[in-house]
Structures are given as structure tokens and as C-alpha cells.
Short mmCIF file of C-alpha atoms and ligand atoms in Angstrom, two decimals:
data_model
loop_
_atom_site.label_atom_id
_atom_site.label_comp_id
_atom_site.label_asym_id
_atom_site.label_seq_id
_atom_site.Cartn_x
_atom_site.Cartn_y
_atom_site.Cartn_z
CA UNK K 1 122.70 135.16 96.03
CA UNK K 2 119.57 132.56 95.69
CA UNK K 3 117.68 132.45 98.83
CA UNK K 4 117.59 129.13 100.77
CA UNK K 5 114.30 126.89 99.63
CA UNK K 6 112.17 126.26 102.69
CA UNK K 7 111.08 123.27 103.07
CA UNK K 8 107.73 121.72 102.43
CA UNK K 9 105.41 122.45 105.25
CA UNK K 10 102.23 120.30 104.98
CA UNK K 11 100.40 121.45 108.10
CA UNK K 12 100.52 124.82 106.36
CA UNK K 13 99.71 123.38 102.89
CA UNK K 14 96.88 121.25 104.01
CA UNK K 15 95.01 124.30 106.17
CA UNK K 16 95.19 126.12 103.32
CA UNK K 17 93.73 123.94 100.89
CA UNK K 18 90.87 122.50 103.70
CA UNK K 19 90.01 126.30 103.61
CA UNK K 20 89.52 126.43 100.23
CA UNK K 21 87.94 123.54 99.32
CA UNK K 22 85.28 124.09 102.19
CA UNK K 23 84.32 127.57 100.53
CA UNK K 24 83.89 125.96 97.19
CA UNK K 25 81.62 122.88 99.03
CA UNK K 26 79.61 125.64 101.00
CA UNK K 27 79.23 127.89 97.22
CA UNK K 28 78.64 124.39 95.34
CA UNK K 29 75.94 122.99 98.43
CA UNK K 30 72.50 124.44 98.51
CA UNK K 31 72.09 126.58 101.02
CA UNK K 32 70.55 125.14 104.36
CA UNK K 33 67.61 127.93 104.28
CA UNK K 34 66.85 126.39 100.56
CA UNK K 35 63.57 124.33 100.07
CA UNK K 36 63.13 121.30 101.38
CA UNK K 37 65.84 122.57 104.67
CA UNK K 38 65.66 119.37 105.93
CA UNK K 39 67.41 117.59 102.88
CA UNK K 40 69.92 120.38 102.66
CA UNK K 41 70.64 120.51 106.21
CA UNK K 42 71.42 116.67 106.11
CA UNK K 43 73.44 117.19 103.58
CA UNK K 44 75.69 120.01 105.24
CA UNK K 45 75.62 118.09 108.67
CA UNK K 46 77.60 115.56 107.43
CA UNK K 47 80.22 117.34 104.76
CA UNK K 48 81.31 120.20 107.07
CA UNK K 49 81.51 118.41 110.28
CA UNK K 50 85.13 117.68 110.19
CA UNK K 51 86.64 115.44 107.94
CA UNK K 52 90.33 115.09 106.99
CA UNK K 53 89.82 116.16 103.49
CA UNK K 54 92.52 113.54 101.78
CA UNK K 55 90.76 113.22 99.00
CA UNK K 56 90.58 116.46 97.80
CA UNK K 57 93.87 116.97 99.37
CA UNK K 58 94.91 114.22 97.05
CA UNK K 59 93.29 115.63 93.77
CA UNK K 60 94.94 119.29 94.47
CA UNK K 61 98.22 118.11 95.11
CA UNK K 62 98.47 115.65 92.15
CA UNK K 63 97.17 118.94 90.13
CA UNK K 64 100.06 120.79 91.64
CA UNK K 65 102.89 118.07 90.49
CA UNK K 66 101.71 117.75 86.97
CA UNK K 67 101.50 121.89 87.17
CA UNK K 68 98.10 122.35 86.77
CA UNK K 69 95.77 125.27 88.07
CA UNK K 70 93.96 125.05 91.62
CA UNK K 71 91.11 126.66 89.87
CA UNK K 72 90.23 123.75 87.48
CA UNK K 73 91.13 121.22 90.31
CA UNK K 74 89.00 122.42 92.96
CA UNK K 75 85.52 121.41 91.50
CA UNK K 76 86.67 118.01 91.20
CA UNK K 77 88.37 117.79 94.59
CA UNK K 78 84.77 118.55 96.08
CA UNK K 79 82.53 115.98 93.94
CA UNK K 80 85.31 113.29 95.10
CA UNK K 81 84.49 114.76 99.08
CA UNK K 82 80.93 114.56 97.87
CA UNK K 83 80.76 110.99 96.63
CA UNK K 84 82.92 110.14 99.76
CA UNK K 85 80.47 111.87 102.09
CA UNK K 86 77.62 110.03 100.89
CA UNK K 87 79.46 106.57 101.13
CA UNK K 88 80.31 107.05 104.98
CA UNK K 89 76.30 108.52 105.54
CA UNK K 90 74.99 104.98 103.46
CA UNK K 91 78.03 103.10 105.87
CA UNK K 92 76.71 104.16 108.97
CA UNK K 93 72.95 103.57 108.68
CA UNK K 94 71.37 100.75 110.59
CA UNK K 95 71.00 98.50 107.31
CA UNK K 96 74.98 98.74 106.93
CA UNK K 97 77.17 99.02 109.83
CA UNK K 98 74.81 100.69 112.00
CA UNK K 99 77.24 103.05 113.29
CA UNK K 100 76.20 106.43 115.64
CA UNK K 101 79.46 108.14 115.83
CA UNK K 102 81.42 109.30 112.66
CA UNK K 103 83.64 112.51 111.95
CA UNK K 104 83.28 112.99 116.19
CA UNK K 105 79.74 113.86 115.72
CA UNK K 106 76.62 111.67 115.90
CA UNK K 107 75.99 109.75 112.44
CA UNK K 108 73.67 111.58 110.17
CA UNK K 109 70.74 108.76 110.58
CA UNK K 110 70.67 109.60 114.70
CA UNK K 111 70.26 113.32 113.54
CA UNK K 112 68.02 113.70 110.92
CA UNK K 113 66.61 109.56 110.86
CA UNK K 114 67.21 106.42 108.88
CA UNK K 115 64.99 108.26 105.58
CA UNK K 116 66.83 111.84 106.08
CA UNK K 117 70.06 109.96 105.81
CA UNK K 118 69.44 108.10 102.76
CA UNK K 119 68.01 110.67 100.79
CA UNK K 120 71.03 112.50 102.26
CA UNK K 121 73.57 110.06 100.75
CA UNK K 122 71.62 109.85 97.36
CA UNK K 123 71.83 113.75 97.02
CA UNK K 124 75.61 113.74 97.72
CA UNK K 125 75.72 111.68 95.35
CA UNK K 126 74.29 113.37 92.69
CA UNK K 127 75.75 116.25 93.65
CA UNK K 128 79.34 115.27 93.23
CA UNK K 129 78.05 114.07 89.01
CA UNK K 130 76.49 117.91 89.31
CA UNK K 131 79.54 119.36 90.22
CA UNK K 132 82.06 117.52 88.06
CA UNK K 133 79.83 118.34 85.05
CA UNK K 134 80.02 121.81 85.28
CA UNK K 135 83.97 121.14 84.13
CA UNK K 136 84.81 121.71 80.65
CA UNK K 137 87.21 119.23 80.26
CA UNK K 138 90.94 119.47 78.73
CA UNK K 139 92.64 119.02 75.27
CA UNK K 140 93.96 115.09 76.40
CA UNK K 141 90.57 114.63 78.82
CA UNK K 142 87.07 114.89 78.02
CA UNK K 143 84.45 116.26 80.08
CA UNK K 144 83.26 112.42 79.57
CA UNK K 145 86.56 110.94 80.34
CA UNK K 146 86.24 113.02 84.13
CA UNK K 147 82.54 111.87 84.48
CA UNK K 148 83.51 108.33 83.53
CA UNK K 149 86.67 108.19 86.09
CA UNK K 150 83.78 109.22 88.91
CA UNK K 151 81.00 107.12 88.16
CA UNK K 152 83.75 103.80 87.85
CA UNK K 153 85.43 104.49 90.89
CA UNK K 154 81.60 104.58 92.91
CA UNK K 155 80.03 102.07 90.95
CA UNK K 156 79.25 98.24 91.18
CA UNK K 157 82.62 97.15 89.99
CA UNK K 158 84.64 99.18 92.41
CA UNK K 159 83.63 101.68 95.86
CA UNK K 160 80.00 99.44 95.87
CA UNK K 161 81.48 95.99 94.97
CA UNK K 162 83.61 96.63 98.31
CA UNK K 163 81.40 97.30 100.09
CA UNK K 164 79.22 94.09 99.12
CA UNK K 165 82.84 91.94 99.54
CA UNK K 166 82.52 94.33 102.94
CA UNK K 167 79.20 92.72 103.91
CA UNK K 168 79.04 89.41 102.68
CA UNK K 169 82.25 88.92 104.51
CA UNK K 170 81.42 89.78 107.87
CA UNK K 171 82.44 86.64 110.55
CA UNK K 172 83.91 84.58 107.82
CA UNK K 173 87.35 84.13 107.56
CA UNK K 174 88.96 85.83 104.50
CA UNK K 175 92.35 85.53 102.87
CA UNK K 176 94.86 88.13 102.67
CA UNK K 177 93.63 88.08 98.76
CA UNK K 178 89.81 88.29 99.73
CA UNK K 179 91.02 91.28 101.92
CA UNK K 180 93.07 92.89 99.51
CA UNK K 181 89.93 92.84 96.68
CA UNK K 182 88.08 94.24 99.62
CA UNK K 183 90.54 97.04 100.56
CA UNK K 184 91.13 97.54 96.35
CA UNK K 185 87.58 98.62 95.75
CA UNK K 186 86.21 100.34 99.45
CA UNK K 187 89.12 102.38 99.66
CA UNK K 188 91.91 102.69 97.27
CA UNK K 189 89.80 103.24 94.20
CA UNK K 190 88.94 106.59 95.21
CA UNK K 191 92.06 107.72 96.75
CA UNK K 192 93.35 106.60 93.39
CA UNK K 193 90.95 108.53 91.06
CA UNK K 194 91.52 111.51 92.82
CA UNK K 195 94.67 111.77 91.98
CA UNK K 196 93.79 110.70 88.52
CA UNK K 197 91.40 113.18 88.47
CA UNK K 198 93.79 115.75 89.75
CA UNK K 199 96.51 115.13 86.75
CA UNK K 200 93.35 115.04 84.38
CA UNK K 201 92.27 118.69 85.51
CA UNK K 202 96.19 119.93 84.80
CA UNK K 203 96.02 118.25 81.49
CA UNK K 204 98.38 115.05 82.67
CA UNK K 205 100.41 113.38 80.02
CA UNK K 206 99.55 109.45 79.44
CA UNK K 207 102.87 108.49 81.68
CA UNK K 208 101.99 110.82 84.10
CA UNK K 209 98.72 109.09 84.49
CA UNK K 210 99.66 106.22 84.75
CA UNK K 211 102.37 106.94 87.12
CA UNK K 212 99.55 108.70 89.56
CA UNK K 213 97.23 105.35 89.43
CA UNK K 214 100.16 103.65 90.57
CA UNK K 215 100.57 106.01 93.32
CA UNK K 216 97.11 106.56 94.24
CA UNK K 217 96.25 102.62 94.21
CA UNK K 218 99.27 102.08 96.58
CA UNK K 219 98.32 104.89 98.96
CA UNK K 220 94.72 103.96 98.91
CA UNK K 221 95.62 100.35 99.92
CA UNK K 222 98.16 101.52 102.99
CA UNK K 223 95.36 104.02 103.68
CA UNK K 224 92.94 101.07 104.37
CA UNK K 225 95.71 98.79 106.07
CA UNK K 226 96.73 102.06 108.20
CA UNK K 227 92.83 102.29 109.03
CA UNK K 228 92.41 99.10 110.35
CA UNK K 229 95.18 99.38 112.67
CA UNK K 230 94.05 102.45 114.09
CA UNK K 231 90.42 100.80 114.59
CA UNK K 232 92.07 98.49 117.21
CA UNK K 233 94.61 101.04 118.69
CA UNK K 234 93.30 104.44 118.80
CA UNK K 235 90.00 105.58 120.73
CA UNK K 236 86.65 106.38 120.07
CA UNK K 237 87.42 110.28 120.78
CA UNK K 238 90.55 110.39 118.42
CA UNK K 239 89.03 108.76 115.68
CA UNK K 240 85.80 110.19 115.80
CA UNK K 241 83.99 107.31 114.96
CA UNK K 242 83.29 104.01 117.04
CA UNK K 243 86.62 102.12 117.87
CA UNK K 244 86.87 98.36 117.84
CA UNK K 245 83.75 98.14 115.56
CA UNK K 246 85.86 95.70 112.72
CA UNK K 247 86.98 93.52 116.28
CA UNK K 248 83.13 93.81 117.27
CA UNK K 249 82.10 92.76 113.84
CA UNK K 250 84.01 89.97 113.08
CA UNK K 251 85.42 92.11 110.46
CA UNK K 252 88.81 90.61 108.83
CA UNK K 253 91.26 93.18 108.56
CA UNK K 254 95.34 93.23 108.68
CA UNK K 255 95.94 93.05 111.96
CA UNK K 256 93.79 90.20 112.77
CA UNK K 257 94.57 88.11 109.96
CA UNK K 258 98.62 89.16 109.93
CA UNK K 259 99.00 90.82 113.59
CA UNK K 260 99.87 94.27 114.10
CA UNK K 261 103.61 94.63 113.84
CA UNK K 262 102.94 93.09 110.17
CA UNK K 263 100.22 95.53 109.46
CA UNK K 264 102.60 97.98 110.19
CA UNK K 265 105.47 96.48 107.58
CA UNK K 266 102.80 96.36 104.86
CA UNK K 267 101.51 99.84 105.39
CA UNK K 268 105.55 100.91 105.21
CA UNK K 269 106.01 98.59 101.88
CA UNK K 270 102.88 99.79 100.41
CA UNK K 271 104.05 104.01 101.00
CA UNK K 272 107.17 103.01 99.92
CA UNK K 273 105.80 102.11 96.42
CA UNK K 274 103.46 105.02 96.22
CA UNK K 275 106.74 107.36 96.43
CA UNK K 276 108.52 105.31 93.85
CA UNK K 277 105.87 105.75 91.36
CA UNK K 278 106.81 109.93 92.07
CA UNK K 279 110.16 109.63 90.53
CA UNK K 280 109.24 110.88 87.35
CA UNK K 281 107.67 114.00 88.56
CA UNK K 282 111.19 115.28 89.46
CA UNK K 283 110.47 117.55 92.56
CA UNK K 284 106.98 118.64 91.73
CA UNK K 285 105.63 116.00 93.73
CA UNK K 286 106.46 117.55 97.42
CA UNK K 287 102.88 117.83 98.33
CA UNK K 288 102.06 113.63 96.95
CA UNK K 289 104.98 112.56 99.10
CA UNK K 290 104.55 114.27 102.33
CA UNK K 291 100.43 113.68 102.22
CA UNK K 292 101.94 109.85 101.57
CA UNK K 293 103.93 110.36 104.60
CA UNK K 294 101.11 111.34 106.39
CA UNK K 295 98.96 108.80 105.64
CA UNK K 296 101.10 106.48 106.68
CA UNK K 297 102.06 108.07 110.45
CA UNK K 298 97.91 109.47 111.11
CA UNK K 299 96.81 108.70 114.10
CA UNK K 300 93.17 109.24 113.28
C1 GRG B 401 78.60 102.82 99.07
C2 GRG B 401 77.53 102.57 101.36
C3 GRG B 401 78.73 102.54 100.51
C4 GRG B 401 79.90 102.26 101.07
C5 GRG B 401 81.13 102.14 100.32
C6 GRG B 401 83.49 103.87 101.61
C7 GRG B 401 82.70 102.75 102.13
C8 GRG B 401 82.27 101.69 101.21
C9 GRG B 401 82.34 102.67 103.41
C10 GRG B 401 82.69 103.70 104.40
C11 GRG B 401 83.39 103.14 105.59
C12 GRG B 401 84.79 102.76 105.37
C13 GRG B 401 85.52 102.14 106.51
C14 GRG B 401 85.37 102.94 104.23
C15 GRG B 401 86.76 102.64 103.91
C16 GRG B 401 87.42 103.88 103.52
C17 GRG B 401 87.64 104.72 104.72
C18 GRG B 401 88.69 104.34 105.66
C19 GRG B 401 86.88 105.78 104.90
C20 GRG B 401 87.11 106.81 105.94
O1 GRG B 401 87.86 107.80 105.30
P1 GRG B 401 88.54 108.97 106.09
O2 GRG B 401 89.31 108.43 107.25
O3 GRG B 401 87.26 109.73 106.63
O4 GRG B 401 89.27 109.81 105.13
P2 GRG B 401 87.05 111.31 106.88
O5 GRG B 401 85.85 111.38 107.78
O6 GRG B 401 88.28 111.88 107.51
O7 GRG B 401 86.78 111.92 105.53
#
């Protein structure tokens, strides 16, 4: 008799693969003790002090539904937390959005200082190209193709070009198109090669590719919606960063432009499209849909 599948348990799945994607940041990190401490000690502050780990999250899981190994995945899940970590270190200084709170712990710059912090973010940064290069790459992906995914998705055209849309748009008022450019580049483009980058490391087919940038770009952009709701619903405490700062801003977002209950229909829409693009994975997929599903219901 065939024993009853359990099912899916992403609480479980997700402490288990925070767990091991921390070991491999804390083997892949120089040690705090190492020469300069200061630099390295920056650097640790603000990777292990308690982020949600999606991205990497997202890179292993899309490994696991085009069958791929953990092993190869794992480097590549932590250069995406790298380059993410230094993005939120560079977003908080006083030159950006001059924030003091972030992962429930003061921002890096009220720790270590404005300098600390961007040398901090530039080392992060380079660490996460140090890290991917150490993979050999796979028969349908180069070692060139995985550096070349990285570098696009934090580069001028996408993460940075956001960012700029980010800044240059404070107190004006945007479109829904101007925010969705905005929202394209600051946040989906990562979420969506990571799990690019986690179907690359498992040796992906073309189709399945291309069915994971469809995913990933519709997660990342419910991700973003999802985030802006929370900045004007949820507290400082739960979020662990300052709340009301887009509101404080002048920052257009969903909610103000479209209201909440709308921000909350787009989010659904946009998840609902993400699982769609899973169909052809046939099953495999149980760890993309329910981190999809989560997304979509966080509260922080
Ligand atoms: C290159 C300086 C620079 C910035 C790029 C990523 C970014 C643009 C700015 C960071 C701030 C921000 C609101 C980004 C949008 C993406 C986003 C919601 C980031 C927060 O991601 P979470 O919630 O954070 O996954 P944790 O701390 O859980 O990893």
C-alpha cells in the first residue's frame, strides 16, 4: 500500500533552507576577526541580522522544480542575498532614503557611519560577483551566462535604474506605468533572476526558463505592490524598518495612486499569473507556489 503524500509544509521548508544558506554566507563572508574588522564586521551586521531570505529562497526552490542539486544552487542563492544586502545598506544611507531602522535593527550607517556603510555596500557587492564566479557553470549555461544574469539584474538598466526612477520621482505624481517601470527594475528584476538563476544552476531547459522569468517577474512585481501596502498598514516593529516612510516621502506607490482594496486585487492578479506560468513544471513546483502564496499573504 503507497503511503499518503504529506503535504507541502513551507514553514518547515523555508527554516531549513534559511539554515543552510546562512552557513554557506557565514563560510563564503570573511570572518569578522579578518583584517580590516571594521569592513567585515559591517558587512556581517547587516547580512545576518534577520532578513526573510526570499531570494535565495526563490533561487533554491526554482532549482528544486527543474530537479537540480541544492549544492550547485546554494552559491548563487547567497551572491543574490549579497547583491540584495548591499542595495538595502546604499537605500538606507542619508544620501538615499536616509533610513535608521531596517531588518529590526538600526541601519548599518547609524552603526558603523555614513563611510563604513558604503564601503560596506560596495564589498557586498563584489562579493556576490566573487561568489557566483567560483561556479563552474552547466552544459546549456555558462559560467558567463550566470555572471551576466547578476551583473544585468544590479546594473544601470535594471535594480539601479529603479532606484534613479525611485529618486527622481519622489513628490511628483507618477502614473500607474511610471510606477510599474519603477516596481519592474527595484524589485522584480531580482526576484526574477533568482529564479532564473536557480533553473540555470539545475541545468533548466530554454522553456523552462522562460517559464521561470515569467514567474519570477510576476512575483517580483506583487512582491513590490504587497510591500507598499504593508508600508501603510503594518508597524514599525513588524516590519522592521520605518513604517509610513513612502506616505512621509511623497513616495507614489499602489495604494495611494489606486487605494488599498485595489492594491490588494492587483497583488491577487499578479500571484495568480506567477502560478500559471508553473503549469508546465507538473508538480515539481510545490515550493514556487507556496513561497508565491506567501508572498502574497506576508505581513512583514
Ligand atoms: C542600488 C542603492 C540601490 C538601491 C536599489 C533595492 C533597492 C533599489 C532599494 C532598497 C529598498 C527597497 C524598498 C527596495 C524594493 C525591494 C524591497 C521591497 C526590498 C526589501 O526586501 P525584503 O522585504 O527585505 O525581502 P529583507 O530585509 O527581508 O531581505
Amino acid at each position: 500500500m503507497s503511503r499518503p503524500t504529506r503535504p507541502f509544509d513551507l514553514a518547515i521548508w523555508l527554516q531549513a533552507q534559511t539554515r543552510t544558506v546562512d552557513a554557506a554566507l557565514d563560510r563564503f563572508l570573511p570572518k569578522a576577526r579578518t583584517r580590516p574588522t571594521t569592513i567585515h564586521q559591517a558587512m556581517r551586521y547587516s547580512v545576518f541580522a534577520g532578513g526573510k531570505r526570499m531570494r535565495p529562497a526563490l533561487v533554491m526552490a526554482a532549482s528544486e522544480a527543474c530537479g537540480g542539486l541544492a549544492v550547485d544552487a546554494l552559491p548563487l542563492a547567497c551572491a543574490v542575498e549579497c547583491l540584495h544586502t548591499y542595495s538595502l545598506v546604499h537605500d538606507d544611507l542619508p544620501s538615499m532614503d536616509n533610513d535608521d531602522f531596517r531588518r529590526g535593527r538600526p541601519t548599518n550607517h547609524k552603526v558603523f557611519g555614513d563611510g563604513m556603510a558604503v564601503l560596506a555596500g560596495d564589498a557586498l557587492l563584489t562579493q556576490s560577483f566573487e561568489i557566483a564566479a567560483q561556479c563552474q557553470g552547466w552544459p546549456r549555461y555558462s559560467h558567463q551566462d550566470v555572471i551576466l544574469e547578476l551583473a544585468r539584474a544590479g546594473g544601470s538598466l535594471q535594480l539601479i535604474a529603479g532606484q534613479v526612477a525611485d529618486l527622481e520621482g519622489e513628490g511628483k505624481d507618477l502614473t500607474l506605468p511610471q510606477l510599474r517601470f519603477i516596481h519592474e527594475r527595484k524589485t522584480s528584476a531580482l526576484l526574477c533572476a533568482s529564479v532564473r538563476l536557480g533553473g540555470m544552476s539545475a541545468n533548466c531547459t530554454p522553456a523552462q526558463l522562460r517559464a521561470l522569468t515569467t514567474f519570477g517577474y510576476h512575483v517580483g512585481l506583487a512582491f513590490q505592490v504587497i510591500d507598499d501596502i504593508l508600508d501603510v498598514t503594518q508597524t514599525t516593529e513588524k516590519l522592521g524598518k520605518t513604517a509610513g516612510k513612502d506616505v512621509t516621502a511623497k513616495k507614489a506607490t499602489y495604494p495611494r495612486l489606486v487605494g488599498l482594496e485595489k492594491s490588494r486585487k492587483i497583488a491577487t492578479q499578479l500571484t495568480r499569473k506567477a502560478y500559471a506560468a508553473l503549469v508546465p513544471f507538473r508538480g515539481r513546483a510545490q515550493s514556487l507556489e507556496a513561497l508565491a502564496r506567501f508572498l502574497l499573504g506576508r505581513d512583514h
